[in-house]
């Protein structure tokens, strides 16, 4: 099977083939992509569900150009049910979550997601709410240590949080990056802050049961062990799960009447 994103500038998602294999999108079906990003999954699915199938794409910020049969929704996927009711979106074949941040956010947003750049410590997907800078400069040491340890799974969380407190105020990504010695730790601390700023785990916990109540097929891609744990907790007796590979979990109801 040859898969090419519709727009050549879009990087092909790593698990596109597996997602398509699971959903097996057919003409005139409807899908939801809860993490639209640059449309790497959505635009391929949209092509396959032509001529009348619709795709509802949700993201905190919309980077995909409007086009026929694509419903663009700038919102938090934690509001999934409200969103589909508002758009009267029905007969949903499958719901996709591709968790985390996009390449565009990392490389081009200028919002401090990368420890390799020198940018303001913002890290907000939605451009509202508390910034990474506010967390670093205002939260108590124990809270910083907790998010570094839990969300970043960082062994040096104690000494790094101590160094943050001692070097306040921090304004840019380099102010933070230079306090952390190892590259892997830099990545883990930046990840932890991003998860805290965007309440990523809370949003996932709210969205998964909503998604599963809407359709027979839900797929979630995650590269973070805490997200994966949340996802695993939603296995239910009437839901058949398969794993195509370590980072993709999928559900397919085997008997919807049991609901
Ligand atoms: C890994 S990227 C998705 C990439 C996309 N599948 C593609 O192929 O271009 C994750 C996206 O999810 C969005 N996102 C993360 N949490 C969200 C939430 N709670 N509600 C809406 N969008 C969210 C981010 O803004 C980001 O664009």
Coordinates of C-alpha atoms and ligand atoms in Angstrom, one line a residue:
X1 CA 0.0 0.0 0.0
X2 CA 1.5 3.4 -1.0
X3 CA 0.6 6.2 1.3
X4 CA 1.4 9.8 0.4
X5 CA 0.2 12.8 2.3
X6 CA -2.0 15.1 0.1
X7 CA 0.3 18.1 0.6
X8 CA 3.9 17.2 -0.1
X9 CA 5.1 19.7 2.5
X10 CA 3.5 17.7 5.3
X11 CA 5.7 15.2 7.0
X12 CA 4.2 11.7 6.7
X13 CA 3.2 10.6 10.2
X14 CA 5.2 7.6 11.4
X15 CA 2.2 5.4 12.1
X16 CA 0.0 6.4 9.2
X17 CA 0.1 3.0 7.6
X18 CA -1.0 1.3 10.9
X19 CA -3.8 3.9 11.5
X20 CA -5.1 3.3 8.0
X21 CA -5.0 -0.4 8.4
X22 CA -7.0 -0.2 11.6
X23 CA -9.6 2.3 10.4
X24 CA -9.8 1.0 6.8
X25 CA -11.6 4.2 5.7
X26 CA -14.2 3.7 3.0
X27 CA -16.0 6.1 0.7
X28 CA -18.7 8.2 2.5
X29 CA -17.7 7.3 6.1
X30 CA -17.2 10.0 8.7
X31 CA -14.2 10.3 11.0
X32 CA -12.9 12.5 13.8
X33 CA -9.2 13.5 14.2
X34 CA -8.9 14.9 17.7
X35 CA -5.3 16.1 17.1
X36 CA -5.4 17.5 13.6
X37 CA -2.0 19.1 13.6
X38 CA -0.8 19.6 10.1
X39 CA -3.3 17.1 8.8
X40 CA -0.9 14.2 8.2
X41 CA -3.5 11.6 9.1
X42 CA -6.6 13.6 8.4
X43 CA -5.9 14.6 4.8
X44 CA -5.2 11.0 3.8
X45 CA -8.4 9.8 5.5
X46 CA -10.3 12.6 3.9
X47 CA -9.2 11.5 0.4
X48 CA -10.3 7.9 1.1
X49 CA -13.7 8.8 2.4
X50 CA -14.6 10.9 -0.7
X51 CA -17.0 11.7 -2.3
X52 CA -19.3 12.4 0.6
X53 CA -17.5 11.3 3.8
X54 CA -16.6 14.1 6.2
X55 CA -13.8 14.5 8.7
X56 CA -14.1 16.7 11.8
X57 CA -10.6 17.8 12.8
X58 CA -10.0 19.3 16.2
X59 CA -6.9 21.1 17.4
X60 CA -6.0 24.0 19.8
X61 CA -4.7 25.7 16.7
X62 CA -5.7 25.2 13.1
X63 CA -2.8 24.8 10.6
X64 CA -4.8 23.0 7.8
X65 CA -6.4 25.0 5.0
X66 CA -10.2 24.8 4.8
X67 CA -11.5 22.4 2.2
X68 CA -14.7 20.6 1.2
X69 CA -15.9 17.9 3.6
X70 CA -13.3 18.9 6.3
X71 CA -14.8 20.5 9.4
X72 CA -12.2 22.5 11.3
X73 CA -12.8 23.0 15.0
X74 CA -10.4 25.1 17.2
X75 CA -11.0 23.7 20.6
X76 CA -9.8 21.3 23.3
X77 CA -10.6 17.6 22.5
X78 CA -11.7 17.3 26.1
X79 CA -14.9 19.0 24.8
X80 CA -15.5 16.3 22.2
X81 CA -19.2 15.5 22.8
X82 CA -20.1 19.2 23.0
X83 CA -18.2 19.8 19.7
X84 CA -20.0 17.0 17.8
X85 CA -23.4 18.1 19.1
X86 CA -22.7 21.7 18.0
X87 CA -21.7 20.5 14.5
X88 CA -24.4 17.9 14.4
X89 CA -21.7 15.3 13.4
X90 CA -23.2 11.8 13.2
X91 CA -22.5 8.3 12.0
X92 CA -18.9 8.4 13.2
X93 CA -16.8 5.5 12.0
X94 CA -13.7 6.2 14.0
X95 CA -11.9 8.6 16.3
X96 CA -8.1 9.2 16.3
X97 CA -5.8 10.7 18.9
X98 CA -2.2 11.4 17.9
X99 CA -1.0 12.8 21.2
X100 CA 1.8 15.2 22.0
X101 CA 2.9 18.2 19.9
X102 CA 3.5 18.7 16.2
X103 CA 6.7 19.3 14.3
X104 CA 5.4 22.8 13.5
X105 CA 5.0 23.6 17.2
X106 CA 8.5 22.3 18.0
X107 CA 10.3 23.9 15.1
X108 CA 8.4 27.0 14.0
X109 CA 5.9 28.2 16.7
X110 CA 8.6 30.2 18.6
X111 CA 6.9 29.1 21.8
X112 CA 9.8 27.5 23.6
X113 CA 9.0 23.8 23.1
X114 CA 12.6 23.0 22.1
X115 CA 15.6 23.1 24.3
X116 CA 17.8 23.5 21.2
X117 CA 16.3 27.0 20.5
X118 CA 16.4 30.3 22.3
X119 CA 12.8 31.3 22.7
X120 CA 10.4 32.6 25.4
X121 CA 9.3 29.8 27.8
X122 CA 5.6 29.8 26.8
X123 CA 4.7 26.2 25.7
X124 CA 1.0 26.8 25.5
X125 CA -0.8 25.0 22.6
X126 CA -3.9 27.2 23.0
X127 CA -2.1 30.5 23.8
X128 CA -4.3 30.8 27.0
X129 CA -3.6 29.9 30.6
X130 CA -0.5 29.5 32.6
X131 CA 2.9 29.6 30.7
X132 CA 6.0 27.5 31.4
X133 CA 7.7 30.7 32.5
X134 CA 5.0 31.3 35.2
X135 CA 5.3 27.7 36.4
X136 CA 9.1 27.9 36.6
X137 CA 9.2 31.2 38.3
X138 CA 6.1 31.0 40.6
X139 CA 5.5 27.3 41.6
X140 CA 7.1 26.0 44.8
X141 CA 10.1 23.8 44.6
X142 CA 8.1 20.6 45.7
X143 CA 5.6 21.2 42.8
X144 CA 8.4 21.6 40.3
X145 CA 10.1 18.5 41.5
X146 CA 6.8 16.6 41.3
X147 CA 6.1 17.5 37.6
X148 CA 9.7 16.8 36.6
X149 CA 9.6 13.4 38.3
X150 CA 6.1 12.4 37.3
X151 CA 5.7 13.9 33.8
X152 CA 9.3 13.8 32.9
X153 CA 10.3 10.6 34.7
X154 CA 13.5 12.5 35.5
X155 CA 15.8 11.0 38.1
X156 CA 17.6 14.4 38.8
X157 CA 14.2 16.1 39.4
X158 CA 15.3 17.2 42.9
X159 CA 18.5 18.9 42.0
X160 CA 17.1 20.4 38.8
X161 CA 14.1 22.0 40.7
X162 CA 16.6 23.3 43.3
X163 CA 18.6 24.9 40.5
X164 CA 15.5 26.4 38.9
X165 CA 14.6 28.1 42.2
X166 CA 18.2 29.4 42.7
X167 CA 18.3 30.9 39.2
X168 CA 15.0 32.6 39.1
X169 CA 13.7 34.4 37.1
X170 CA 14.0 32.2 34.0
X171 CA 12.8 33.8 30.8
X172 CA 14.0 31.8 27.8
X173 CA 14.5 28.2 26.9
X174 CA 18.3 28.6 27.2
X175 CA 17.9 30.0 30.7
X176 CA 16.4 26.6 31.6
X177 CA 18.5 24.4 29.3
X178 CA 21.8 25.6 30.7
X179 CA 20.8 24.4 34.2
X180 CA 20.4 20.8 33.0
X181 CA 23.5 18.9 32.1
X182 CA 22.4 15.8 30.1
X183 CA 20.6 16.0 26.8
X184 CA 18.1 13.3 27.8
X185 CA 17.3 15.2 31.0
X186 CA 16.8 18.4 29.0
X187 CA 14.3 16.6 26.8
X188 CA 12.5 15.1 29.8
X189 CA 12.3 18.4 31.7
X190 CA 10.9 20.2 28.6
X191 CA 8.4 17.4 28.1
X192 CA 7.3 17.6 31.7
X193 CA 6.7 21.3 31.5
X194 CA 4.7 21.0 28.3
X195 CA 2.5 18.3 29.8
X196 CA 1.9 20.5 32.9
X197 CA 1.2 23.7 30.9
X198 CA -1.3 22.1 28.6
X199 CA -2.9 19.7 31.2
X200 CA -2.3 17.0 28.6
X201 CA -3.1 14.0 30.9
X202 CA -6.3 15.6 32.3
X203 CA -7.5 16.3 28.8
X204 CA -6.9 12.8 27.7
X205 CA -8.7 11.3 30.7
X206 CA -11.7 13.5 29.9
X207 CA -11.7 12.7 26.1
X208 CA -11.2 9.0 26.0
X209 CA -14.6 7.9 27.5
X210 CA -16.3 10.4 25.3
X211 CA -14.6 9.1 22.2
X212 CA -15.5 5.5 23.1
X213 CA -19.1 6.3 23.5
X214 CA -19.3 7.8 20.0
X215 CA -17.9 5.0 17.9
X216 CA -16.8 1.4 17.6
X217 CA -13.2 2.3 16.7
X218 CA -10.8 4.5 18.6
X219 CA -7.1 4.7 18.0
X220 CA -4.6 6.5 20.2
X221 CA -0.9 7.1 19.4
X222 CA 1.3 8.0 22.4
X223 CA 5.0 8.2 23.0
X224 CA 4.7 8.8 26.7
X225 CA 4.3 6.1 29.4
X226 CA 1.9 8.0 31.6
X227 CA -0.5 8.7 28.6
X228 CA -0.1 5.0 27.7
X229 CA -1.1 4.0 31.2
X230 CA -4.3 6.2 31.0
X231 CA -5.1 4.7 27.6
X232 CA -4.7 1.1 28.9
X233 CA -7.1 1.8 31.8
X234 CA -9.9 2.3 29.3
X235 CA -9.9 -1.3 28.3
X236 CA -13.3 -2.8 29.0
X237 CA -14.7 -6.3 28.8
X238 CA -16.9 -5.5 25.8
X239 CA -14.0 -4.0 23.9
X240 CA -11.6 -5.9 21.9
X241 CA -8.1 -4.4 21.8
X242 CA -5.2 -5.0 19.6
X243 CA -1.8 -3.5 19.4
X244 CA -0.3 -3.0 15.9
X245 CA 2.9 -1.7 17.5
X246 CA 4.1 -0.4 20.8
X247 CA 3.0 3.2 20.3
X248 CA -0.4 2.7 18.9
X249 CA -3.3 1.3 20.9
X250 CA -6.7 0.7 19.3
X251 CA -10.1 -0.4 20.4
X252 CA -12.8 -2.1 18.5
X253 CA -16.1 -2.9 20.1
X254 CA -16.9 -6.6 19.5
X255 CA -20.5 -6.3 20.7
X256 CA -21.9 -2.9 20.7
X257 CA -25.2 -4.2 22.1
X258 CA -23.4 -4.9 25.4
X259 CA -23.1 -1.2 26.0
Ligands
LIG1 C1 1.4 14.9 17.4 S1 0.5 16.3 16.9 C2 -0.6 15.7 15.7 C3 -0.1 15.6 14.3 C4 -1.1 15.2 13.3 N1 -1.6 13.9 13.5 C5 -0.4 15.3 11.9 O1 -0.3 14.3 11.3 O2 -0.1 16.4 11.5 C6 -0.6 16.6 18.2 C7 -1.5 17.8 18.0 O3 -2.5 17.7 19.0 C8 -2.8 19.0 19.5 N2 -3.4 18.8 20.8 C9 -2.8 18.4 21.9 N3 -3.7 18.4 22.9 C10 -4.9 18.8 22.5 C11 -6.2 19.0 23.0 N4 -6.4 18.7 24.3 N5 -7.1 19.4 22.2 C12 -6.9 19.7 20.9 N6 -5.7 19.6 20.3 C13 -4.7 19.1 21.1 C14 -1.6 19.8 19.4 O4 -1.8 21.1 19.3 C15 -0.9 19.2 18.2 O5 -1.2 19.9 17.0

